[in-house]
Short mmCIF file of C-alpha atoms in Angstrom, two decimals:
data_model
loop_
_atom_site.label_atom_id
_atom_site.label_comp_id
_atom_site.label_asym_id
_atom_site.label_seq_id
_atom_site.Cartn_x
_atom_site.Cartn_y
_atom_site.Cartn_z
CA MET J 1 73.34 52.22 6.19
CA LYS J 2 72.23 51.80 2.69
CA ASN J 3 73.48 48.25 2.81
CA ARG J 4 71.58 47.37 5.85
CA LEU J 5 68.42 48.80 4.17
CA LYS J 6 68.90 46.76 1.00
CA LEU J 7 69.47 43.86 2.95
CA LYS J 8 66.21 44.39 4.97
CA ILE J 9 64.42 44.74 1.61
CA TRP J 10 65.78 41.68 -0.04
CA THR J 11 64.92 39.70 3.19
CA GLY J 12 61.46 41.00 3.02
CA VAL J 13 61.17 39.94 -0.70
CA LEU J 14 62.67 36.81 -0.03
CA LEU J 15 60.17 36.13 2.83
CA MET J 16 57.34 37.09 0.66
CA LEU J 17 58.20 34.72 -1.99
CA PHE J 18 58.92 31.87 0.52
CA PHE J 19 55.43 32.37 2.05
CA GLY J 20 53.71 32.67 -1.40
CA TRP J 21 55.31 29.48 -2.55
CA ILE J 22 53.93 27.56 0.42
CA VAL J 23 50.46 29.08 -0.17
CA ALA J 24 50.71 28.10 -3.82
CA ASP J 25 51.90 24.64 -2.94
CA ASN J 26 48.94 23.98 -0.83
CA THR J 27 46.19 25.60 -3.00
CA ILE J 28 47.23 25.31 -6.72
CA PHE J 29 49.30 22.25 -6.56
CA LYS J 30 47.71 20.30 -3.69
CA GLY J 31 44.13 21.73 -3.79
CA GLY J 32 44.30 22.40 -0.21
CA PHE J 33 42.16 25.56 -0.25
CA SER J 34 39.94 24.53 -3.15
CA SER J 35 36.50 23.28 -2.84
CA GLU J 36 33.75 21.49 -4.63
CA ASN J 37 29.78 21.71 -4.63
CA VAL J 38 28.11 18.92 -2.90
CA VAL J 39 24.41 18.50 -2.23
CA VAL J 40 23.44 18.09 1.57
CA ALA J 41 20.24 17.95 3.37
CA ARG J 42 18.73 21.21 4.77
CA ASP J 43 17.33 19.41 7.63
CA GLU J 44 16.72 15.79 8.86
CA ILE J 45 14.87 13.75 6.10
CA PRO J 46 13.05 10.60 7.20
CA VAL J 47 13.39 7.26 5.54
CA ASP J 48 10.82 6.76 2.70
CA SER J 49 10.45 10.45 1.71
CA ILE J 50 10.20 11.78 -1.75
CA ILE J 51 13.14 14.42 -2.27
CA GLU J 52 12.05 17.77 -3.24
CA GLU J 53 14.00 21.08 -3.78
CA GLU J 54 13.05 22.44 -0.14
CA HIS J 55 14.85 19.19 1.23
CA ILE J 56 18.10 19.96 -0.15
CA THR J 57 20.95 22.56 -0.58
CA VAL J 58 24.41 22.83 -2.17
CA GLN J 59 27.42 23.53 0.06
CA LYS J 60 31.11 23.83 -1.03
CA ILE J 61 33.22 21.45 0.69
CA PRO J 62 36.94 21.12 0.65
CA ASN J 63 38.45 18.75 -1.78
CA GLU J 64 40.03 16.68 0.69
CA TYR J 65 36.69 15.68 2.10
CA VAL J 66 34.81 15.04 -1.16
CA THR J 67 34.46 11.37 -2.14
CA GLU J 68 33.47 9.80 -5.56
CA GLU J 69 30.14 8.62 -3.84
CA MET J 70 28.90 12.04 -3.11
CA ILE J 71 26.02 13.43 -5.36
CA LYS J 72 27.01 16.94 -6.54
CA ASP J 73 24.02 17.54 -8.99
CA PRO J 74 20.53 18.41 -7.39
CA GLU J 75 18.89 16.97 -10.47
CA GLU J 76 19.99 13.54 -9.56
CA LEU J 77 17.99 13.67 -6.41
CA LEU J 78 14.78 15.32 -7.11
CA GLY J 79 11.94 12.89 -7.03
CA LYS J 80 14.05 10.03 -5.61
CA ARG J 81 12.99 8.28 -2.30
CA THR J 82 15.15 8.04 0.55
CA ILE J 83 15.92 4.43 1.76
CA THR J 84 17.45 5.60 5.04
CA VAL J 85 17.47 8.53 7.36
CA ILE J 86 19.52 11.47 5.98
CA GLU J 87 20.83 13.74 8.80
CA LYS J 88 20.89 17.42 8.71
CA PHE J 89 23.85 18.69 6.54
CA ASP J 90 24.56 15.13 5.42
CA SER J 91 25.62 14.37 2.04
CA PHE J 92 23.86 12.08 -0.43
CA SER J 93 25.01 8.99 -2.22
CA LYS J 94 23.31 6.28 -4.46
CA ASN J 95 23.14 3.79 -1.53
CA LYS J 96 21.01 6.34 0.39
CA ILE J 97 18.27 6.80 -2.35
CA GLY J 98 16.02 4.53 -4.45
CA ASP J 99 13.51 4.85 -7.21
CA PRO J 100 10.20 6.52 -6.13
CA SER J 101 8.42 3.01 -7.04
CA LEU J 102 9.29 -0.06 -4.96
CA LYS J 103 8.95 -2.04 -8.05
CA LYS J 104 12.34 -3.47 -9.34
CA ASN J 105 10.99 -4.83 -12.66
CA LYS J 106 7.74 -5.58 -14.55
CA ASP J 107 7.55 -9.10 -13.21
CA GLU J 108 6.89 -8.09 -9.73
CA PHE J 109 3.51 -7.07 -8.19
CA PHE J 110 2.05 -5.86 -4.96
CA PHE J 111 0.31 -8.79 -3.17
CA SER J 112 -1.61 -8.68 0.03
CA ILE J 113 -1.03 -11.46 2.78
CA PRO J 114 -4.12 -11.39 4.80
CA SER J 115 -4.11 -12.13 8.55
CA SER J 116 -6.14 -15.42 7.88
CA TRP J 117 -2.85 -16.68 6.13
CA ILE J 118 -0.53 -15.58 8.98
CA GLU J 119 0.51 -17.57 12.01
CA SER J 120 2.83 -14.93 13.39
CA VAL J 121 4.52 -11.81 12.44
CA PRO J 122 6.97 -9.89 14.46
CA GLY J 123 5.54 -6.71 16.11
CA SER J 124 8.60 -4.90 15.30
CA LEU J 125 8.09 -5.16 11.55
CA ARG J 126 7.78 -1.85 9.57
CA ARG J 127 7.27 -0.69 6.20
CA LEU J 128 10.26 -1.24 3.71
CA ASP J 129 11.65 -4.11 5.75
CA THR J 130 12.76 -7.18 3.75
CA VAL J 131 11.15 -10.40 4.97
CA ASP J 132 11.22 -14.37 4.56
CA LEU J 133 8.03 -16.40 4.58
CA TRP J 134 8.01 -19.87 6.08
CA LEU J 135 5.54 -22.49 6.06
CA SER J 136 3.97 -23.87 9.22
CA LYS J 137 2.78 -27.54 8.95
CA PRO J 138 -0.99 -28.08 9.34
CA GLU J 139 -2.18 -30.72 11.70
CA GLY J 140 -2.90 -34.15 10.37
CA GLU J 141 -1.80 -35.96 7.27
CA ASN J 142 0.66 -34.31 4.68
CA LYS J 143 -0.85 -36.10 1.80
CA LYS J 144 -4.00 -34.96 -0.17
CA SER J 145 -7.09 -37.26 -0.14
CA ASP J 146 -6.38 -38.18 -3.70
CA GLY J 147 -2.72 -39.31 -2.92
CA THR J 148 -1.02 -36.49 -4.83
CA ASN J 149 1.75 -34.31 -3.26
CA THR J 150 1.28 -31.58 -0.94
CA ILE J 151 3.05 -28.23 -1.43
CA GLU J 152 5.54 -29.43 1.02
CA ASP J 153 6.53 -32.24 -1.39
CA GLU J 154 6.77 -29.64 -4.34
CA ILE J 155 9.10 -27.25 -2.63
CA GLY J 156 11.20 -29.73 -0.73
CA ASN J 157 11.50 -30.22 2.90
CA ALA J 158 15.14 -28.90 2.93
CA SER J 159 14.37 -25.73 1.09
CA PRO J 160 12.54 -23.20 3.63
CA PRO J 161 11.33 -20.48 3.56
CA ILE J 162 8.91 -20.64 0.70
CA ALA J 163 9.69 -17.04 -0.40
CA SER J 164 12.54 -14.90 0.48
CA ASP J 165 13.83 -11.13 0.41
CA LEU J 166 10.30 -9.76 -0.02
CA VAL J 167 9.95 -6.00 0.37
CA VAL J 168 7.14 -5.03 2.69
CA ALA J 169 5.36 -2.25 0.80
CA PHE J 170 2.70 -1.65 3.63
CA ILE J 171 2.06 -3.08 6.90
CA LYS J 172 -1.34 -2.50 8.38
CA ASN J 173 -3.27 -3.37 11.43
CA SER J 174 -6.90 -4.68 11.74
CA GLN J 175 -8.23 -1.11 11.05
CA ASN J 176 -6.33 -1.01 7.85
CA THR J 177 -3.87 1.79 8.96
CA GLU J 178 -0.25 1.56 9.05
CA VAL J 179 1.69 0.16 11.85
CA GLN J 180 4.23 2.77 13.00
CA GLY J 181 6.26 3.56 16.08
CA VAL J 182 4.38 5.79 18.76
CA GLU J 183 7.17 8.33 19.00
CA GLU J 184 8.82 7.97 15.49
CA LYS J 185 7.68 6.33 12.48
CA ALA J 186 10.55 3.66 12.12
CA ASP J 187 10.62 3.07 15.97
CA ARG J 188 10.36 -0.74 16.58
CA LEU J 189 10.23 -0.72 20.43
CA ASP J 190 6.87 0.95 20.78
CA GLY J 191 4.23 0.18 18.06
CA ASN J 192 1.04 2.10 17.66
CA SER J 193 -0.85 -1.14 16.89
CA SER J 194 -0.18 -4.90 16.14
CA PRO J 195 0.45 -6.10 12.49
CA SER J 196 -2.44 -7.87 10.89
CA GLN J 197 -1.97 -7.73 7.10
CA ILE J 198 1.21 -7.04 5.10
CA GLU J 199 1.52 -6.15 1.22
CA VAL J 200 4.60 -7.55 -0.31
CA LEU J 201 6.44 -7.18 -3.56
CA MET J 202 6.65 -10.42 -5.19
CA LYS J 203 6.28 -12.40 -8.61
CA LYS J 204 3.19 -14.17 -9.45
CA ASP J 205 4.79 -17.74 -9.52
CA ASP J 206 5.86 -16.97 -5.67
CA PHE J 207 2.31 -15.77 -4.90
CA SER J 208 0.86 -19.05 -6.36
CA LYS J 209 2.93 -21.03 -4.15
CA LEU J 210 1.68 -19.06 -0.94
CA ASN J 211 -1.88 -19.39 -2.11
CA ALA J 212 -1.46 -23.26 -2.82
CA ALA J 213 0.02 -23.84 0.55
CA VAL J 214 -2.69 -21.96 2.43
CA THR J 215 -5.38 -23.82 0.58
CA GLN J 216 -3.76 -27.06 1.86
CA GLY J 217 -4.07 -25.85 5.48
CA TYR J 218 -0.55 -24.14 5.83
CA LYS J 219 -0.07 -20.92 7.79
CA LEU J 220 2.71 -18.47 7.25
CA ILE J 221 5.42 -17.25 9.73
CA VAL J 222 6.92 -14.04 8.91
CA SER J 223 10.62 -13.28 9.86
CA TYR J 224 13.12 -10.39 9.01
#
């Protein structure tokens, strides 16, 4: 009887040690139950929003789901601008946020492209899109009256567009209000108005080319 009791006790001890080893192997050694703090969105954050404390929270996520790209320190996000929609409880990474200013460097400036310069612009164009500008040939002779080259000769016929990869800082209608989607700001299908004037970020030399082209009778076609 005593031997049977001892056998049960030792069996119980061995089982406890066995299961304890399994738990330790999955937690201490493999990190199965350990977690790490990751910054996530409290609610959906629209594109082009400046991130504030009320927008974010910190949650513990199991290590197996944490990637190197995930931002773990809230201070890295505060004051930054979202460049895409951040879904509720979604994590943050550097490819989802940008500097509050659209300026990439000191050589770039915001220039207005008025409606009188534009031949066509997509009605689906929205703020923060990246566009190319193409020249539309004017009617008549391409040479100036004094025989000098036109802007087309200067930039070369085989090198369209005249300006590329320009960020649209603002896009406005004829009433000087922003063109947005009817239901959602970034909706492209149903706009609240038609684009008339765009403001883009570009270098002065590029803007000088545009100005020279328009002076010679060219119009601009906007594409994205």
